[in-house]
Tab-separated table of C-alpha atoms in Angstrom:
chain	number	residue	atom	x	y	z
A	683	MET	CA	19.181	22.353	-24.475
A	684	ASN	CA	17.452	24.910	-22.131
A	685	ASN	CA	14.427	23.297	-22.432
A	686	MET	CA	16.333	19.788	-20.861
A	687	VAL	CA	18.129	21.856	-18.536
A	688	GLU	CA	14.869	23.178	-17.154
A	689	THR	CA	13.021	19.960	-17.060
A	690	GLN	CA	15.953	18.204	-15.279
A	691	LYS	CA	15.426	20.964	-12.646
A	692	GLN	CA	11.887	20.336	-12.311
A	693	ILE	CA	12.458	16.769	-11.817
A	694	VAL	CA	15.254	17.251	-9.244
A	695	ASP	CA	12.712	19.814	-7.204
A	696	PHE	CA	9.863	17.355	-7.591
A	697	ALA	CA	11.803	14.162	-6.456
A	698	LYS	CA	13.311	16.391	-3.188
A	699	LYS	CA	9.662	17.051	-2.052
A	700	LYS	CA	8.507	13.513	-2.921
A	701	ARG	CA	11.255	11.399	-1.761
A	702	ILE	CA	9.868	8.211	-3.674
A	703	PHE	CA	7.869	8.626	-6.871
A	704	THR	CA	6.837	6.858	-10.040
A	705	THR	CA	6.974	8.008	-13.311
A	706	LYS	CA	3.302	8.131	-14.012
A	707	GLU	CA	3.427	10.644	-10.943
A	708	LEU	CA	6.131	12.778	-12.341
A	709	ALA	CA	4.412	12.958	-15.650
A	710	LYS	CA	1.349	14.073	-14.336
A	711	ASN	CA	2.651	16.574	-11.641
A	712	LEU	CA	5.151	18.128	-14.435
A	713	ASN	CA	2.231	17.978	-17.275
A	714	ILE	CA	4.550	16.031	-19.197
A	715	ASP	CA	3.148	14.795	-22.489
A	716	LYS	CA	3.790	11.413	-24.145
A	717	ASN	CA	6.114	12.719	-26.784
A	718	ARG	CA	8.719	13.707	-24.374
A	719	LYS	CA	8.779	10.043	-22.850
A	720	GLY	CA	12.146	9.325	-24.415
A	721	GLN	CA	13.662	12.924	-23.050
A	722	ILE	CA	12.350	11.958	-19.431
A	723	TYR	CA	13.764	8.421	-19.344
A	724	THR	CA	17.441	9.979	-20.491
A	725	ILE	CA	17.152	12.821	-17.886
A	726	LEU	CA	16.272	10.063	-15.133
A	727	SER	CA	19.143	7.995	-16.246
A	728	ARG	CA	21.519	10.825	-16.110
A	729	LEU	CA	20.555	11.799	-12.629
A	730	CYS	CA	20.963	7.877	-11.390
A	731	LYS	CA	24.303	7.976	-12.742
A	732	LYS	CA	25.327	11.374	-10.952
A	733	ASN	CA	23.961	9.920	-8.024
A	734	ILE	CA	20.875	12.295	-7.679
A	735	LEU	CA	18.037	9.709	-7.968
A	736	HIS	CA	18.569	5.997	-7.435
A	737	ARG	CA	16.214	3.794	-9.495
A	738	TYR	CA	14.480	1.069	-7.740
A	739	GLU	CA	12.693	-0.737	-10.431
A	740	LYS	CA	10.987	0.013	-13.415
A	741	GLY	CA	9.076	3.364	-13.169
A	742	ILE	CA	9.902	3.834	-9.425
A	743	TYR	CA	12.735	6.371	-8.291
A	744	GLY	CA	13.931	7.776	-4.839
A	745	TYR	CA	15.613	11.045	-4.092
A	746	VAL	CA	19.319	10.247	-2.828
A	747	ILE	CA	20.682	12.418	0.025
A	748	TYR	CA	24.302	12.999	0.582
A	749	SER	CA	25.783	13.527	3.950
A	750	PRO	CA	29.055	15.619	3.897
A	751	LEU	CA	30.347	14.396	7.165
A	752	PHE	CA	29.892	10.772	6.389
A	753	LYS	CA	30.632	11.389	2.851
A	754	GLN	CA	27.919	8.926	1.874
A	755	TYR	CA	24.969	8.836	-0.450
A	756	SER	CA	21.789	7.473	0.978
A	757	TYR	CA	18.142	6.654	-0.073
A	758	MET	CA	15.227	4.770	1.453
A	759	PRO	CA	15.300	1.117	1.784
A	760	TYR	CA	13.538	-0.575	-1.078
A	761	SER	CA	10.798	-2.466	0.945
A	762	LYS	CA	9.892	1.005	2.802
A	763	ALA	CA	10.328	2.863	-0.715
A	764	LEU	CA	7.619	0.392	-2.221
A	765	THR	CA	5.222	0.466	0.528
A	766	GLU	CA	5.122	4.375	0.589
A	767	ILE	CA	4.464	3.934	-3.293
A	768	PHE	CA	1.598	1.384	-2.672
A	769	MET	CA	0.000	2.920	0.297
A	770	SER	CA	-0.424	6.429	-1.186
A	771	ASP	CA	-3.407	7.152	-3.038
A	772	ASP	CA	-5.487	4.426	-1.592
A	773	ASN	CA	-3.336	2.130	-3.650
A	774	GLY	CA	-3.238	-0.830	-0.652
A	775	TYR	CA	-3.631	-1.672	2.868
A	776	ILE	CA	-2.139	-3.728	5.769
A	777	THR	CA	-3.363	-6.920	6.347
A	778	GLY	CA	-2.808	-10.169	8.140
A	779	ALA	CA	-1.213	-10.442	12.061
A	780	ASP	CA	-0.243	-6.324	11.897
A	781	PHE	CA	-4.112	-5.914	10.837
A	782	CYS	CA	-5.028	-7.606	14.065
A	783	TYR	CA	-2.638	-5.989	16.054
A	784	THR	CA	-3.546	-2.908	14.915
A	785	ILE	CA	-7.230	-2.868	15.897
A	786	GLY	CA	-6.680	-4.826	19.268
A	787	LEU	CA	-7.633	-8.367	18.153
A	788	SER	CA	-3.974	-9.607	18.847
A	789	THR	CA	-1.002	-8.689	21.054
A	790	TRP	CA	1.300	-10.217	18.387
A	791	CYS	CA	3.066	-8.967	15.379
A	792	ALA	CA	4.592	-10.816	12.552
A	793	ALA	CA	8.064	-10.739	11.742
A	794	LYS	CA	7.310	-9.670	8.216
A	795	ALA	CA	4.519	-7.013	7.617
A	796	THR	CA	2.054	-7.776	4.779
A	797	ILE	CA	0.432	-5.283	2.550
A	798	VAL	CA	-2.279	-6.053	-0.348
A	799	VAL	CA	-1.162	-3.868	-2.978
A	800	ASN	CA	-2.446	-2.545	-6.704
A	801	GLY	CA	-0.003	-2.982	-9.729
A	802	ILE	CA	1.879	-6.732	-8.666
A	803	GLN	CA	0.735	-10.043	-10.241
A	804	ARG	CA	2.088	-12.312	-7.445
A	805	LYS	CA	3.665	-12.221	-3.923
A	806	LYS	CA	6.850	-9.992	-3.652
A	807	ILE	CA	8.892	-10.411	-0.706
A	808	ILE	CA	11.608	-7.687	-0.004
A	809	ASP	CA	13.345	-7.369	3.314
A	810	THR	CA	11.085	-7.774	5.896
A	811	THR	CA	7.916	-6.955	4.115
A	812	VAL	CA	5.757	-8.884	2.042
A	813	PHE	CA	3.659	-7.198	-0.933
A	814	MET	CA	0.359	-9.223	-1.925
A	815	PRO	CA	-1.572	-8.661	-5.029
A	816	ALA	CA	-5.150	-7.363	-4.247
A	817	LYS	CA	-8.130	-9.450	-5.199
A	818	THR	CA	-9.541	-6.721	-7.485
A	819	LYS	CA	-8.485	-2.998	-7.875
A	820	ILE	CA	-8.193	-1.452	-4.557
A	821	THR	CA	-9.844	2.033	-4.269
A	822	ALA	CA	-10.739	4.618	-1.979
A	823	GLU	CA	-14.491	3.126	-2.073
A	824	ASN	CA	-13.339	-0.242	-1.201
A	825	LYS	CA	-10.215	-0.524	0.275
A	826	TRP	CA	-11.652	-0.976	3.843
A	827	TYR	CA	-14.291	-3.734	2.988
A	828	LEU	CA	-11.102	-5.583	1.202
A	829	GLN	CA	-8.963	-5.320	4.300
A	830	LEU	CA	-11.969	-6.580	6.476
A	831	LEU	CA	-12.773	-9.601	3.977
A	832	ASP	CA	-9.063	-10.493	3.947
A	833	PHE	CA	-9.380	-11.057	7.782
A	834	PHE	CA	-12.508	-12.938	7.252
A	835	GLU	CA	-10.836	-14.987	4.802
A	836	ASN	CA	-7.716	-16.028	6.920
A	837	LYS	CA	-9.422	-15.464	10.382
A	838	ASP	CA	-8.958	-18.953	11.389
A	839	SER	CA	-5.191	-18.989	10.955
A	840	LEU	CA	-4.464	-15.748	12.633
A	841	ALA	CA	-3.336	-15.357	16.181
A	842	VAL	CA	-6.470	-13.701	17.606
A	843	ASP	CA	-6.203	-13.406	21.672
A	844	ALA	CA	-8.557	-10.380	22.355
A	845	PRO	CA	-11.278	-11.748	24.981
A	846	ASN	CA	-14.255	-10.376	22.963
A	847	PRO	CA	-12.842	-10.530	19.114
A	848	SER	CA	-16.719	-9.932	17.380
A	849	HIS	CA	-17.166	-6.614	19.684
A	850	LEU	CA	-13.663	-5.496	18.151
A	851	ILE	CA	-14.591	-6.269	14.730
A	852	ILE	CA	-18.178	-4.737	14.804
A	853	SER	CA	-16.926	-1.544	16.317
A	854	TYR	CA	-14.070	-1.477	13.671
A	855	MET	CA	-16.850	-1.680	10.898
A	856	ASN	CA	-18.737	1.136	12.553
A	857	LYS	CA	-15.505	3.271	12.990
A	858	ARG	CA	-15.237	2.798	8.934
A	859	ASN	CA	-18.765	3.035	8.045
A	860	ILE	CA	-18.894	-0.313	6.535
A	861	GLU	CA	-22.121	-0.825	4.800
A	862	LEU	CA	-23.147	-4.705	5.490
A	863	TYR	CA	-24.749	-5.206	2.035
A	864	LYS	CA	-21.972	-3.774	0.272
A	865	LEU	CA	-19.813	-5.813	2.336
A	866	ILE	CA	-21.529	-9.063	1.649
A	867	ALA	CA	-21.515	-8.580	-2.124
A	868	LEU	CA	-17.870	-8.180	-2.255
A	869	ALA	CA	-17.349	-11.357	-0.328
A	870	LYS	CA	-19.605	-12.925	-2.536
A	871	ARG	CA	-17.772	-11.696	-5.865
A	872	TYR	CA	-14.162	-12.079	-4.773
A	873	TYR	CA	-13.827	-14.327	-1.786
A	874	ASN	CA	-14.700	-17.872	-0.787
A	875	LYS	CA	-17.259	-19.647	1.359
A	876	ARG	CA	-15.300	-19.640	4.492
A	877	THR	CA	-14.852	-15.732	4.376
A	878	LEU	CA	-18.548	-15.168	4.165
A	879	ASN	CA	-19.212	-17.567	6.723
A	880	ASN	CA	-16.629	-16.037	9.427
A	881	LEU	CA	-18.546	-12.931	8.565
A	882	VAL	CA	-21.753	-14.276	9.603
A	883	ASN	CA	-20.601	-16.106	12.607
A	884	THR	CA	-19.036	-13.047	13.936
A	885	ILE	CA	-22.078	-10.902	13.403
A	886	GLU	CA	-24.079	-13.442	14.927
A	887	GLU	CA	-21.617	-13.738	17.763
A	888	ASN	CA	-21.735	-10.245	18.678
A	889	TYR	CA	-25.550	-10.032	18.069
A	890	PHE	CA	-26.149	-12.633	20.974
A	891	GLU	CA	-23.161	-11.451	23.127
A	892	THR	CA	-24.794	-7.895	23.399
A	893	ALA	CA	-28.138	-9.349	23.920
A	894	ARG	CA	-27.232	-10.557	27.163
């Protein structure tokens, strides 16, 4: 019983600190072994019933904040919670119009943010966020490469209005220390021919622009 109470206290303290967490993170940070899996889910269920935690979906929980002034319980919106989970530890990246806007390729933002993430099998739309499955597992080593290749794959359908887009792309590649041979290898393995053609065309355009 004492062990259960102590574990519950540890979970609450962890939730307060993280605000949003997965059961995998919880087990890793509290050194919980697999034999105690049932006990942990029992505690999580009780904490949700007490409005201390909120369950977003299987394996994802958030800390609930109570406001004495308004006498209300609140927790992070679903889409924001998932974004924090997926964007942490190199599990995802922004793509589409928001990527273009971020690096100066476009002055236009999409109504719905699009994020490519690990851990899902199909497109998921929650509130104002679109979550897309990754073509291959996103890691710290390939994250920026895949983000860039997504741009080249969808380049023709994106509202790019910068005066010299190829220069901005090459500058972004230099900023992220993108190695061209690795970019090409990933393009050939996971993307279509249009992606590779758009990549080569961008390099060609920048070469002749800077050669003037």
